[in-house]
Coordinates of C-alpha atoms and ligand atoms in Angstrom, one line a residue:
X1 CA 19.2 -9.9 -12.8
X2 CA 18.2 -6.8 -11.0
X3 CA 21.0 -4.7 -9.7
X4 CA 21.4 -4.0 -6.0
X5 CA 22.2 -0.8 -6.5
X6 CA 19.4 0.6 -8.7
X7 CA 17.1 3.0 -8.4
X8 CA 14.0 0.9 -7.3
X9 CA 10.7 1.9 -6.5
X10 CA 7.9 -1.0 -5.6
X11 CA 5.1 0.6 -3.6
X12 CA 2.8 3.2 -5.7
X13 CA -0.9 3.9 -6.7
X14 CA -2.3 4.9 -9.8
X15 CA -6.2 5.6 -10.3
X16 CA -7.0 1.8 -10.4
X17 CA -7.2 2.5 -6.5
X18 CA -6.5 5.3 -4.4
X19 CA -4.0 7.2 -6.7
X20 CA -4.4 10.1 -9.2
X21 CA -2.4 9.6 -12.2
X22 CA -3.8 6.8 -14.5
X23 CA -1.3 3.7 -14.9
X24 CA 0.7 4.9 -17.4
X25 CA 0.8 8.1 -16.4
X26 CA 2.7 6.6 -12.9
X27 CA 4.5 4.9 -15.4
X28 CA 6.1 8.0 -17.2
X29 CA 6.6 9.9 -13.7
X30 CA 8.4 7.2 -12.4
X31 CA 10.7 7.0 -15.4
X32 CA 10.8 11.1 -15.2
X33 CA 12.0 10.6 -11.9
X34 CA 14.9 8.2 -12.8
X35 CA 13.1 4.6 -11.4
X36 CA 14.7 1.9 -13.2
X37 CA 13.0 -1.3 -11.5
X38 CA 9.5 0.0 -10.9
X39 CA 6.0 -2.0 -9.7
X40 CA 2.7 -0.7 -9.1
X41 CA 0.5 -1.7 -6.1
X42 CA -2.5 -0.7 -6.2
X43 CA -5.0 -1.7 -3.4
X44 CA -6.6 -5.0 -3.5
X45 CA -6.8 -4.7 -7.3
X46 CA -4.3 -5.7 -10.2
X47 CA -6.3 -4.3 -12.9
X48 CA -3.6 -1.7 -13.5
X49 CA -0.8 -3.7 -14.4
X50 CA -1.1 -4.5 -18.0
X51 CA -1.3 -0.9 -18.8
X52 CA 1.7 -0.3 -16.4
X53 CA 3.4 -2.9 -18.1
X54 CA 3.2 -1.9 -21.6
X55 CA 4.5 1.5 -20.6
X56 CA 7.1 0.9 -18.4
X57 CA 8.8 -1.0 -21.4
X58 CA 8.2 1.3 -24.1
X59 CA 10.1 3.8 -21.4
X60 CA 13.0 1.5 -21.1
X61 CA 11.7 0.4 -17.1
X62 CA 11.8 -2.8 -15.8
X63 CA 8.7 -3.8 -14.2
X64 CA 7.6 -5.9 -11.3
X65 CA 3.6 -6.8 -11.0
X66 CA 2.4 -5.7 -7.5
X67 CA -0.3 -5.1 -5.5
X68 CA -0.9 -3.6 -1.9
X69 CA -3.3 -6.3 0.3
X70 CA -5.5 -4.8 3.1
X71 CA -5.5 -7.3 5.7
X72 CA -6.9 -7.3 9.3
X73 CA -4.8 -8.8 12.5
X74 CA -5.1 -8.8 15.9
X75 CA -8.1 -6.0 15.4
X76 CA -5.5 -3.6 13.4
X77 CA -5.7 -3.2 9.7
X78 CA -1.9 -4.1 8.1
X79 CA -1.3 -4.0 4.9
X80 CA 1.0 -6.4 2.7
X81 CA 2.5 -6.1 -0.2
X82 CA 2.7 -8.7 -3.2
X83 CA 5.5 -8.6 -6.0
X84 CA 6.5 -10.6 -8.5
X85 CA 3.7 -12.7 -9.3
X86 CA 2.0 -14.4 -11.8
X87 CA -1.4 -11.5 -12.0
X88 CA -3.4 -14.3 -13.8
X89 CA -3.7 -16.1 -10.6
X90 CA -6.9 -17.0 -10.5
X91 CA -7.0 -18.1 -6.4
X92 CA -4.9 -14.2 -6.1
X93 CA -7.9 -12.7 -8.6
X94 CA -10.3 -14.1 -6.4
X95 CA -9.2 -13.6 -3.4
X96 CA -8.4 -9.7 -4.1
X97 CA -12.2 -9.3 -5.5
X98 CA -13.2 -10.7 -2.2
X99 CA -11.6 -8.0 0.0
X100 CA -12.4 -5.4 -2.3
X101 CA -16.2 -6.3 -2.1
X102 CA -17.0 -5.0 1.6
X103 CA -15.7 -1.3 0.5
X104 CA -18.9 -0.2 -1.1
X105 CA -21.1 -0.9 2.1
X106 CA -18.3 0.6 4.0
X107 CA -18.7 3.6 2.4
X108 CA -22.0 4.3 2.5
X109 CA -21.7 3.6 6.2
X110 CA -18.7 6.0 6.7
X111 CA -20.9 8.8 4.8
X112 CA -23.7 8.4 7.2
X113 CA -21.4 9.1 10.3
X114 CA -19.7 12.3 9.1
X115 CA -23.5 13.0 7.5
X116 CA -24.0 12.8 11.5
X117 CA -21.4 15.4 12.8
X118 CA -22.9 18.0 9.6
X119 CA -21.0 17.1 6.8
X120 CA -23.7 15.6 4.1
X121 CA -23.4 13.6 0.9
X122 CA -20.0 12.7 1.4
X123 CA -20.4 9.5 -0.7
X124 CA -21.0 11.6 -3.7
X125 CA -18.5 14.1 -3.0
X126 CA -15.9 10.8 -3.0
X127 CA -17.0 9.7 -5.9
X128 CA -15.9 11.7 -7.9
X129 CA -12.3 11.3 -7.1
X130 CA -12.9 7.3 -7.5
X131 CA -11.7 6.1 -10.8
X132 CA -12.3 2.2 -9.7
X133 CA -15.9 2.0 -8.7
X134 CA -14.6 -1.4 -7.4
X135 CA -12.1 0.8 -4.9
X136 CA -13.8 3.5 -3.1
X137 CA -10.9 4.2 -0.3
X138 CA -10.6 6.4 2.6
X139 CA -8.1 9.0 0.4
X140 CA -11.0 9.4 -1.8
X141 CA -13.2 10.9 1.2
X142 CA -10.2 12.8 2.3
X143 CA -9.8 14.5 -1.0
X144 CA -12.8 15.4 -0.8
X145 CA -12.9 17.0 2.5
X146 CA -10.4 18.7 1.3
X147 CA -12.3 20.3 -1.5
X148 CA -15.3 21.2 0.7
X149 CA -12.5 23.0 3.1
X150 CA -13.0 20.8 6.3
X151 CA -9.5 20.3 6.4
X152 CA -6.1 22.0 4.4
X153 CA -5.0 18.9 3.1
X154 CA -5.0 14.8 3.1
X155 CA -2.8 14.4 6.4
X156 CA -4.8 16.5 8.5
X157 CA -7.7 15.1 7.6
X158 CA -6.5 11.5 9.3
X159 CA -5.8 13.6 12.5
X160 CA -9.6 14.3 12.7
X161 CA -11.6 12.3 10.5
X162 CA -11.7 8.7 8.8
X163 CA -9.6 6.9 11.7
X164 CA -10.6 5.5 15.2
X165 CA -12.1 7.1 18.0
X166 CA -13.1 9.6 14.7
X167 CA -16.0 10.8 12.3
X168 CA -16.6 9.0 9.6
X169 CA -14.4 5.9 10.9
X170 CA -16.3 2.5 10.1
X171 CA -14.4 -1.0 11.5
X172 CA -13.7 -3.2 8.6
X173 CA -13.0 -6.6 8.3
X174 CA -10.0 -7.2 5.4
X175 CA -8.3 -10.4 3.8
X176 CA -6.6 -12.5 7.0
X177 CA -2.8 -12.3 6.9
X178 CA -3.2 -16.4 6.3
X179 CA -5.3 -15.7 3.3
X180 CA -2.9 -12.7 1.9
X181 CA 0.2 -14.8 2.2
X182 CA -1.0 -17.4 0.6
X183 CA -2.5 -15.9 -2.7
X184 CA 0.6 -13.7 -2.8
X185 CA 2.9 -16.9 -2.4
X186 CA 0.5 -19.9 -4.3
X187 CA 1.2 -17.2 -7.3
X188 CA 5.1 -17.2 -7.1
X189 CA 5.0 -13.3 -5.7
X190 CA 7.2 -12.7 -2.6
X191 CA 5.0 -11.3 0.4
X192 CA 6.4 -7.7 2.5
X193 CA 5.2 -5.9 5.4
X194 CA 4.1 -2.4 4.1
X195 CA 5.5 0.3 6.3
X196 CA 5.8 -1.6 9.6
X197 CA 6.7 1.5 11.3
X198 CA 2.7 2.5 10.9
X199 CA 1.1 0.0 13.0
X200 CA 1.7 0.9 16.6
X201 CA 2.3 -2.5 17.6
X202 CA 4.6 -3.2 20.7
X203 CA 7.4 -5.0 20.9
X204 CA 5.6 -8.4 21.9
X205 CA 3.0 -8.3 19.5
X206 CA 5.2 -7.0 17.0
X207 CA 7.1 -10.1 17.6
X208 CA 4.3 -12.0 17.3
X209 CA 3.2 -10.5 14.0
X210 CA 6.7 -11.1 12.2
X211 CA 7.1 -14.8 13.6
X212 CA 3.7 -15.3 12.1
X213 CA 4.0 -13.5 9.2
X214 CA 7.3 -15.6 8.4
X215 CA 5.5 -18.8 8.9
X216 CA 3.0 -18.2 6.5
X217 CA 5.5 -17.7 3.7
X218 CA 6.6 -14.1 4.4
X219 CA 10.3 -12.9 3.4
X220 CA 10.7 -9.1 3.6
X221 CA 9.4 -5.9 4.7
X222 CA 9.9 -2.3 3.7
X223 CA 12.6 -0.1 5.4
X224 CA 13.0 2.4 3.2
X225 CA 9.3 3.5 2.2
X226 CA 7.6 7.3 2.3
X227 CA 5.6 6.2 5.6
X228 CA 9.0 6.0 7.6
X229 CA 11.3 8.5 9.1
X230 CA 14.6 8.4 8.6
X231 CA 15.4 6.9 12.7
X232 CA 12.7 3.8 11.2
X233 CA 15.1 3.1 8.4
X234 CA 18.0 2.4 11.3
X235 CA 14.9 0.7 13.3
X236 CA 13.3 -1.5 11.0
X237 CA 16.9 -2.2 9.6
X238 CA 17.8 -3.8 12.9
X239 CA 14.0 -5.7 12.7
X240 CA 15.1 -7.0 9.0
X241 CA 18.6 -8.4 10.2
X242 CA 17.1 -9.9 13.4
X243 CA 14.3 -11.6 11.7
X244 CA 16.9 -12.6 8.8
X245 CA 14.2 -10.9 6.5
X246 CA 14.6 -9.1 2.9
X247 CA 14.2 -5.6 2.7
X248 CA 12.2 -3.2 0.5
X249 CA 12.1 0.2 -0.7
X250 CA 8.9 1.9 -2.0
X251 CA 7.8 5.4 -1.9
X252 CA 3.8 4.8 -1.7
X253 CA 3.3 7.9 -4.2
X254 CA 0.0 8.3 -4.9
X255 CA -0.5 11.9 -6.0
X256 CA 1.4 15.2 -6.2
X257 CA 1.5 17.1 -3.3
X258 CA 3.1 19.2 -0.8
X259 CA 4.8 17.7 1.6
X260 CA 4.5 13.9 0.1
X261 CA 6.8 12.2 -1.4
X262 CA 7.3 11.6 -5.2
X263 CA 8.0 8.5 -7.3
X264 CA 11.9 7.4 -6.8
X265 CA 13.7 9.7 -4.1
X266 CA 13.9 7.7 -1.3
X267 CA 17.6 7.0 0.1
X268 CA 19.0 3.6 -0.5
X269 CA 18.7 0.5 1.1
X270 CA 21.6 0.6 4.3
X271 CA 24.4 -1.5 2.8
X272 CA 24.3 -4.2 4.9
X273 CA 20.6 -5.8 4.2
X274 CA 19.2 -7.9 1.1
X275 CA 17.1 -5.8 -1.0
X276 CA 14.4 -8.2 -2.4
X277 CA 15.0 -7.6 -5.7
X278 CA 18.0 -9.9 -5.6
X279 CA 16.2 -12.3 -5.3
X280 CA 14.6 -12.3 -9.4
X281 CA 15.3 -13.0 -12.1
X282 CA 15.1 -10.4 -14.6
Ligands
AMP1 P1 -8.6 2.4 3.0 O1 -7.9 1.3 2.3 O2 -9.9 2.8 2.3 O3 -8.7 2.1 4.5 O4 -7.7 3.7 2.8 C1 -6.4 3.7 3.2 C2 -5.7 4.8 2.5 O5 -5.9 6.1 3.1 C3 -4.2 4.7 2.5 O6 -3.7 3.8 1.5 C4 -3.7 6.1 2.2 O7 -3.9 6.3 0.8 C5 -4.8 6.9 2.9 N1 -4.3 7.2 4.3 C6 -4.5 6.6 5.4 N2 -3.9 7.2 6.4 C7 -3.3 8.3 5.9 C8 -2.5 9.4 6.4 N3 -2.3 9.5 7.7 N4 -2.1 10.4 5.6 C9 -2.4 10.3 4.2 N5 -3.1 9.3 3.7 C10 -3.6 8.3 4.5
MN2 MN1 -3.8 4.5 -0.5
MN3 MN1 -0.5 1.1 2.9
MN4 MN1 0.2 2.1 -0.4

């Protein structure tokens, strides 16, 4: 049984994808930080979790098995997060290998466009952030940037580079929100919208999205996560209640750094939903 009231954290990244502390590493900040019920979600990958595992006990942390699915709807890139599965899944295994397989390609081609507005080699300079060759990400290029002094840090760079209408942007097909929801649910895990509040949908295709996300097996989404401000907790409270879903609460830590959010210091949940942890048994 997982309490109500403690201090959980279920949305982070470690160096399996776009983070920059190793598994265990995440492990130990997160019990540093006072997590109790912790899960890490990497991107498309759940080659972290044994190692997350294995620390998270020896710390004393309960530990969920996670992982963050980039998935394409409507055009938009959404991402959903898995919990509380069986990570031996073979369908899940497969399925995540599959939408991690485009990413290489995608990279190269996402180097050749900033290559074309003067910034060269980027691919290498990404590299070496990437501690996954399996998981080259956007963050990596950012870092990067960041480094060569293109930009001050990691949220400027996605004002100017690496997203639409942008250099160094590349469309990408990801896992279909069918597909997501069912390796996430055929493995016993429990499907959530990652930070709803970042998808600039509008009300009727937002409505659209949750109907259909709910149909496929979805039950929650995240109010509380690092990607929200504190009016989106009251919004996407109101979203959770009105589509009777659960709720979550995650920071998305992925490294330390000014201005971003660390491991475990979100607010709670507001009183009145059903955090998803509830729902487990310990
Ligand atoms: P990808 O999966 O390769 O498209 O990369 C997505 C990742 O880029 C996200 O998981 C974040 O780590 C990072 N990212 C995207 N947008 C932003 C942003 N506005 N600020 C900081 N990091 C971002
Ligand atoms: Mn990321
Ligand atoms: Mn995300
Ligand atoms: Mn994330």
């Amino acid at each position: 049984m997982y309490l109500a009231t403690a201090n959980v954290d279920l949305h982070c990244h470690s160096t399996v994808s776009d983070g920059v502390l190793a598994p265990s590493a995440v492990a130990e900040r997160a019990r540093a930080q006072g997590v109790e019920v912790w899960a890490l979600t990497d991107h498309d990958e759940v080659g972290g979790l044994d190692q997350a595992r294995s620390t998270a006990h020896d710390l004393g942390m309960q530990f969920i098995n996670g992982v963050e699915i980039s998935v394409t709807w409507a055009q938009k890139t959404i991402h959903i997060v898995g919990l509380n599965f069986d990570a031996d899944n073979v369908q899940l295994r497969d399925g995540l290998a599959k939408t991690r397989s485009g990413r290489q390609r995608r990279a190269e081609d996402m180097s050749a466009d900033l290559a074309r507005v003067g910034i060269p080699n980027c691919y290498e300079g990404a590299l070496k952030y990437v501690g996954n060759p399996d998981l080259i990400s956007r963050a990596h290029f950012a870092r990067y940037l960041v480094e060569i002094g293109v930009c001050p840090d990691v949220s400027s760079v996605f004002k100017s580079y690496l997203t639409e209408g942008h250099p160094g942007f590349v469309p990408h097909r990801w896992a279909t929100l069918a597909e997501a929801l069912k390796w996430i649910t055929q493995a016993g895990g429990s499907a959530i919208v990652a930070h709803p509040g970042r998808y600039d949908l509008d009300l009727l295709k937002a409505d659209v999205f949750f109907n259909e996300f709910k149909s496929l097996g979805g039950v929650g989404i995240e109010v509380v996560t690092g990607s929200h401000t504190p009016d989106q907790y009251e919004e996407y409270a109101k979203i959770a209640k009105q589509y009777n879903f659960l709720a979550s609460r995650g920071s998305d830590f992925h490294a330390v750094e000014k201005g971003m959010l660390d491991l475990g210091q979100l607010p709670s949940l507001p009183k009145d939903l059903t955090p998803v942890w509830v729902t487990w048994t310990a």
